[in-house]
Amino acid sequence: MEQYGYRILQALVTDLTPDIKVRDAMNAINEAKRLKEAAQERAEADKILQVKSAEADAEAKYLSGVGVARQRRAIVEGLRDSILEFSGQVEGTTPKDVMDLLLLTQYFDMLKDVGAHQNSSTGALSLMCTLCSFSFSLAARLARR
């Protein structure tokens, strides 16, 4: 414009409209970036869910173990009290006699529970003979006292 006596120092461009192919290419690039970021965010969210699920499972197993330990402690304390009470009330019995009697009782309870199911089968074990002879000898000792 200088040839006409005008000199342009600055120009304000307010509306830039690129060619439609250029615009579509730029839109495709932006869309690809957003899809990539969305996929990364989804993967991160899945990772967090898996970690939290594993932590919750570990905590549940820990608490279950604590509960089982407390249950066993209560059983042992109850057995101890029963043994002490029984051996104190029946003269001549020792704590071992009471433990043997409890073992025999638990064995017979187990046999009853196994036999109550239609699809279960059992085999005769040598332990059965040992327990029977023990029960007879225990009964004889208790009868003599």
PDB file of C-alpha atoms in Angstrom:
ATOM      1  CA  MET A   1       0.000   0.000   0.000  1.00  0.00           C
ATOM      2  CA  GLU A   2       3.008   2.257   0.266  1.00  0.00           C
ATOM      3  CA  GLN A   3       2.832   3.009  -3.413  1.00  0.00           C
ATOM      4  CA  TYR A   4      -0.489   4.685  -2.768  1.00  0.00           C
ATOM      5  CA  GLY A   5       0.844   6.603   0.220  1.00  0.00           C
ATOM      6  CA  TYR A   6      -0.405   4.319   2.953  1.00  0.00           C
ATOM      7  CA  ARG A   7       1.748   2.429   5.296  1.00  0.00           C
ATOM      8  CA  ILE A   8       0.144  -0.453   7.303  1.00  0.00           C
ATOM      9  CA  LEU A   9       1.706  -0.726  10.751  1.00  0.00           C
ATOM     10  CA  GLN A  10      -0.661  -3.298  12.287  1.00  0.00           C
ATOM     11  CA  ALA A  11      -3.608  -5.377  11.160  1.00  0.00           C
ATOM     12  CA  LEU A  12      -6.241  -6.957  13.378  1.00  0.00           C
ATOM     13  CA  VAL A  13      -7.450 -10.338  12.095  1.00  0.00           C
ATOM     14  CA  THR A  14     -10.722 -11.315  13.749  1.00  0.00           C
ATOM     15  CA  ASP A  15     -11.999 -14.134  11.604  1.00  0.00           C
ATOM     16  CA  LEU A  16      -9.604 -16.751  10.313  1.00  0.00           C
ATOM     17  CA  THR A  17     -11.259 -19.494   8.293  1.00  0.00           C
ATOM     18  CA  PRO A  18      -8.892 -22.152   7.038  1.00  0.00           C
ATOM     19  CA  ASP A  19      -9.715 -24.487   4.215  1.00  0.00           C
ATOM     20  CA  ILE A  20     -12.269 -27.191   5.087  1.00  0.00           C
ATOM     21  CA  LYS A  21      -9.690 -29.983   4.677  1.00  0.00           C
ATOM     22  CA  VAL A  22      -7.321 -28.222   7.081  1.00  0.00           C
ATOM     23  CA  ARG A  23     -10.144 -27.665   9.569  1.00  0.00           C
ATOM     24  CA  ASP A  24     -11.206 -31.329   9.374  1.00  0.00           C
ATOM     25  CA  ALA A  25      -7.609 -32.469   9.886  1.00  0.00           C
ATOM     26  CA  MET A  26      -7.217 -30.196  12.937  1.00  0.00           C
ATOM     27  CA  ASN A  27     -10.513 -31.469  14.360  1.00  0.00           C
ATOM     28  CA  ALA A  28      -9.409 -35.071  13.816  1.00  0.00           C
ATOM     29  CA  ILE A  29      -6.117 -34.381  15.637  1.00  0.00           C
ATOM     30  CA  ASN A  30      -7.950 -32.804  18.581  1.00  0.00           C
ATOM     31  CA  GLU A  31     -10.451 -35.652  18.691  1.00  0.00           C
ATOM     32  CA  ALA A  32      -7.657 -38.228  18.708  1.00  0.00           C
ATOM     33  CA  LYS A  33      -5.957 -36.415  21.614  1.00  0.00           C
ATOM     34  CA  ARG A  34      -9.173 -36.325  23.617  1.00  0.00           C
ATOM     35  CA  LEU A  35      -9.895 -40.020  22.931  1.00  0.00           C
ATOM     36  CA  LYS A  36      -6.364 -40.942  23.998  1.00  0.00           C
ATOM     37  CA  GLU A  37      -6.712 -38.961  27.233  1.00  0.00           C
ATOM     38  CA  ALA A  38     -10.118 -40.521  27.890  1.00  0.00           C
ATOM     39  CA  ALA A  39      -8.690 -44.024  27.379  1.00  0.00           C
ATOM     40  CA  GLN A  40      -5.849 -43.259  29.790  1.00  0.00           C
ATOM     41  CA  GLU A  41      -8.300 -41.957  32.403  1.00  0.00           C
ATOM     42  CA  ARG A  42     -10.482 -45.062  31.996  1.00  0.00           C
ATOM     43  CA  ALA A  43      -7.451 -47.325  32.399  1.00  0.00           C
ATOM     44  CA  GLU A  44      -6.375 -45.417  35.522  1.00  0.00           C
ATOM     45  CA  ALA A  45      -9.893 -45.715  36.967  1.00  0.00           C
ATOM     46  CA  ASP A  46      -9.917 -49.477  36.274  1.00  0.00           C
ATOM     47  CA  LYS A  47      -6.543 -49.789  37.981  1.00  0.00           C
ATOM     48  CA  ILE A  48      -7.813 -47.935  41.049  1.00  0.00           C
ATOM     49  CA  LEU A  49     -10.901 -50.178  41.189  1.00  0.00           C
ATOM     50  CA  GLN A  50      -8.772 -53.326  41.041  1.00  0.00           C
ATOM     51  CA  VAL A  51      -6.402 -52.061  43.728  1.00  0.00           C
ATOM     52  CA  LYS A  52      -9.281 -51.074  46.015  1.00  0.00           C
ATOM     53  CA  SER A  53     -10.981 -54.412  45.421  1.00  0.00           C
ATOM     54  CA  ALA A  54      -7.769 -56.279  46.281  1.00  0.00           C
ATOM     55  CA  GLU A  55      -7.313 -54.159  49.420  1.00  0.00           C
ATOM     56  CA  ALA A  56     -10.901 -54.838  50.491  1.00  0.00           C
ATOM     57  CA  ASP A  57     -10.448 -58.566  49.880  1.00  0.00           C
ATOM     58  CA  ALA A  58      -7.235 -58.580  51.923  1.00  0.00           C
ATOM     59  CA  GLU A  59      -8.933 -56.700  54.762  1.00  0.00           C
ATOM     60  CA  ALA A  60     -11.893 -59.116  54.708  1.00  0.00           C
ATOM     61  CA  LYS A  61      -9.546 -62.105  54.886  1.00  0.00           C
ATOM     62  CA  TYR A  62      -7.609 -60.503  57.732  1.00  0.00           C
ATOM     63  CA  LEU A  63     -10.800 -59.837  59.691  1.00  0.00           C
ATOM     64  CA  SER A  64     -12.012 -63.368  58.997  1.00  0.00           C
ATOM     65  CA  GLY A  65      -8.728 -64.700  60.367  1.00  0.00           C
ATOM     66  CA  VAL A  66      -9.100 -62.548  63.471  1.00  0.00           C
ATOM     67  CA  GLY A  67     -12.621 -63.909  63.945  1.00  0.00           C
ATOM     68  CA  VAL A  68     -11.472 -67.515  63.544  1.00  0.00           C
ATOM     69  CA  ALA A  69      -8.644 -66.929  66.036  1.00  0.00           C
ATOM     70  CA  ARG A  70     -11.094 -65.491  68.569  1.00  0.00           C
ATOM     71  CA  GLN A  71     -13.471 -68.386  68.000  1.00  0.00           C
ATOM     72  CA  ARG A  72     -10.705 -70.926  68.589  1.00  0.00           C
ATOM     73  CA  ARG A  73      -9.524 -69.069  71.689  1.00  0.00           C
ATOM     74  CA  ALA A  74     -13.081 -69.190  73.073  1.00  0.00           C
ATOM     75  CA  ILE A  75     -13.325 -72.915  72.312  1.00  0.00           C
ATOM     76  CA  VAL A  76     -10.026 -73.613  74.059  1.00  0.00           C
ATOM     77  CA  GLU A  77     -11.061 -71.564  77.081  1.00  0.00           C
ATOM     78  CA  GLY A  78     -14.394 -73.373  77.237  1.00  0.00           C
ATOM     79  CA  LEU A  79     -12.677 -76.751  76.967  1.00  0.00           C
ATOM     80  CA  ARG A  80     -10.214 -75.799  79.693  1.00  0.00           C
ATOM     81  CA  ASP A  81     -13.031 -74.741  82.008  1.00  0.00           C
ATOM     82  CA  SER A  82     -14.966 -77.937  81.254  1.00  0.00           C
ATOM     83  CA  ILE A  83     -11.921 -80.115  81.895  1.00  0.00           C
ATOM     84  CA  LEU A  84     -11.148 -78.425  85.177  1.00  0.00           C
ATOM     85  CA  GLU A  85     -14.779 -78.573  86.298  1.00  0.00           C
ATOM     86  CA  PHE A  86     -15.258 -82.235  85.286  1.00  0.00           C
ATOM     87  CA  SER A  87     -11.981 -83.462  86.790  1.00  0.00           C
ATOM     88  CA  GLY A  88     -12.808 -81.560  89.979  1.00  0.00           C
ATOM     89  CA  GLN A  89     -16.285 -83.064  90.286  1.00  0.00           C
ATOM     90  CA  VAL A  90     -15.462 -86.688  89.431  1.00  0.00           C
ATOM     91  CA  GLU A  91     -12.877 -88.095  91.809  1.00  0.00           C
ATOM     92  CA  GLY A  92      -9.978 -89.983  90.345  1.00  0.00           C
ATOM     93  CA  THR A  93     -10.221 -88.499  86.874  1.00  0.00           C
ATOM     94  CA  THR A  94      -7.331 -86.649  85.356  1.00  0.00           C
ATOM     95  CA  PRO A  95      -7.448 -83.898  82.773  1.00  0.00           C
ATOM     96  CA  LYS A  96      -6.123 -86.462  80.265  1.00  0.00           C
ATOM     97  CA  ASP A  97      -9.137 -88.693  80.935  1.00  0.00           C
ATOM     98  CA  VAL A  98     -11.452 -85.784  80.270  1.00  0.00           C
ATOM     99  CA  MET A  99      -9.599 -84.851  77.072  1.00  0.00           C
ATOM    100  CA  ASP A 100      -9.824 -88.455  75.879  1.00  0.00           C
ATOM    101  CA  LEU A 101     -13.550 -88.472  76.608  1.00  0.00           C
ATOM    102  CA  LEU A 102     -14.005 -85.201  74.698  1.00  0.00           C
ATOM    103  CA  LEU A 103     -12.028 -86.595  71.772  1.00  0.00           C
ATOM    104  CA  LEU A 104     -14.215 -89.681  71.701  1.00  0.00           C
ATOM    105  CA  THR A 105     -17.373 -87.563  71.858  1.00  0.00           C
ATOM    106  CA  GLN A 106     -16.183 -85.360  69.007  1.00  0.00           C
ATOM    107  CA  TYR A 107     -15.310 -88.437  66.945  1.00  0.00           C
ATOM    108  CA  PHE A 108     -18.793 -89.874  67.390  1.00  0.00           C
ATOM    109  CA  ASP A 109     -20.359 -86.491  66.567  1.00  0.00           C
ATOM    110  CA  MET A 110     -18.324 -86.377  63.372  1.00  0.00           C
ATOM    111  CA  LEU A 111     -19.431 -89.877  62.428  1.00  0.00           C
ATOM    112  CA  LYS A 112     -23.047 -88.922  63.059  1.00  0.00           C
ATOM    113  CA  ASP A 113     -22.724 -85.819  60.864  1.00  0.00           C
ATOM    114  CA  VAL A 114     -21.014 -87.726  58.052  1.00  0.00           C
ATOM    115  CA  GLY A 115     -23.611 -90.488  58.213  1.00  0.00           C
ATOM    116  CA  ALA A 116     -26.479 -88.000  58.046  1.00  0.00           C
ATOM    117  CA  HIS A 117     -25.699 -87.102  54.420  1.00  0.00           C
ATOM    118  CA  GLN A 118     -26.959 -89.407  51.683  1.00  0.00           C
ATOM    119  CA  ASN A 119     -23.982 -89.000  49.352  1.00  0.00           C
ATOM    120  CA  SER A 120     -21.280 -89.604  51.957  1.00  0.00           C
ATOM    121  CA  SER A 121     -19.371 -92.790  52.519  1.00  0.00           C
ATOM    122  CA  THR A 122     -16.947 -93.758  55.227  1.00  0.00           C
ATOM    123  CA  GLY A 123     -14.293 -96.372  55.708  1.00  0.00           C
ATOM    124  CA  ALA A 124     -13.462 -98.187  58.904  1.00  0.00           C
ATOM    125  CA  LEU A 125     -10.250 -96.813  60.345  1.00  0.00           C
ATOM    126  CA  SER A 126      -7.963 -98.321  62.919  1.00  0.00           C
ATOM    127  CA  LEU A 127      -8.649 -95.190  64.956  1.00  0.00           C
ATOM    128  CA  MET A 128     -12.178 -96.478  65.497  1.00  0.00           C
ATOM    129  CA  CYS A 129     -10.866 -99.613  67.185  1.00  0.00           C
ATOM    130  CA  THR A 130      -8.489 -97.568  69.296  1.00  0.00           C
ATOM    131  CA  LEU A 131     -11.259 -95.195  70.353  1.00  0.00           C
ATOM    132  CA  CYS A 132     -13.652 -98.058  71.141  1.00  0.00           C
ATOM    133  CA  SER A 133     -11.120 -99.854  73.313  1.00  0.00           C
ATOM    134  CA  PHE A 134     -10.309 -96.547  74.971  1.00  0.00           C
ATOM    135  CA  SER A 135     -13.963 -95.818  75.656  1.00  0.00           C
ATOM    136  CA  PHE A 136     -14.455 -99.246  77.228  1.00  0.00           C
ATOM    137  CA  SER A 137     -11.388 -98.839  79.427  1.00  0.00           C
ATOM    138  CA  LEU A 138     -12.481 -95.305  80.408  1.00  0.00           C
ATOM    139  CA  ALA A 139     -15.984 -96.510  81.220  1.00  0.00           C
ATOM    140  CA  ALA A 140     -14.526 -99.358  83.317  1.00  0.00           C
ATOM    141  CA  ARG A 141     -12.256 -96.957  85.218  1.00  0.00           C
ATOM    142  CA  LEU A 142     -15.138 -94.569  85.892  1.00  0.00           C
ATOM    143  CA  ALA A 143     -17.377 -97.437  86.994  1.00  0.00           C
ATOM    144  CA  ARG A 144     -14.777 -98.710  89.498  1.00  0.00           C
ATOM    145  CA  ARG A 145     -14.583 -95.321  91.215  1.00  0.00           C
TER     146      ARG A 145
END
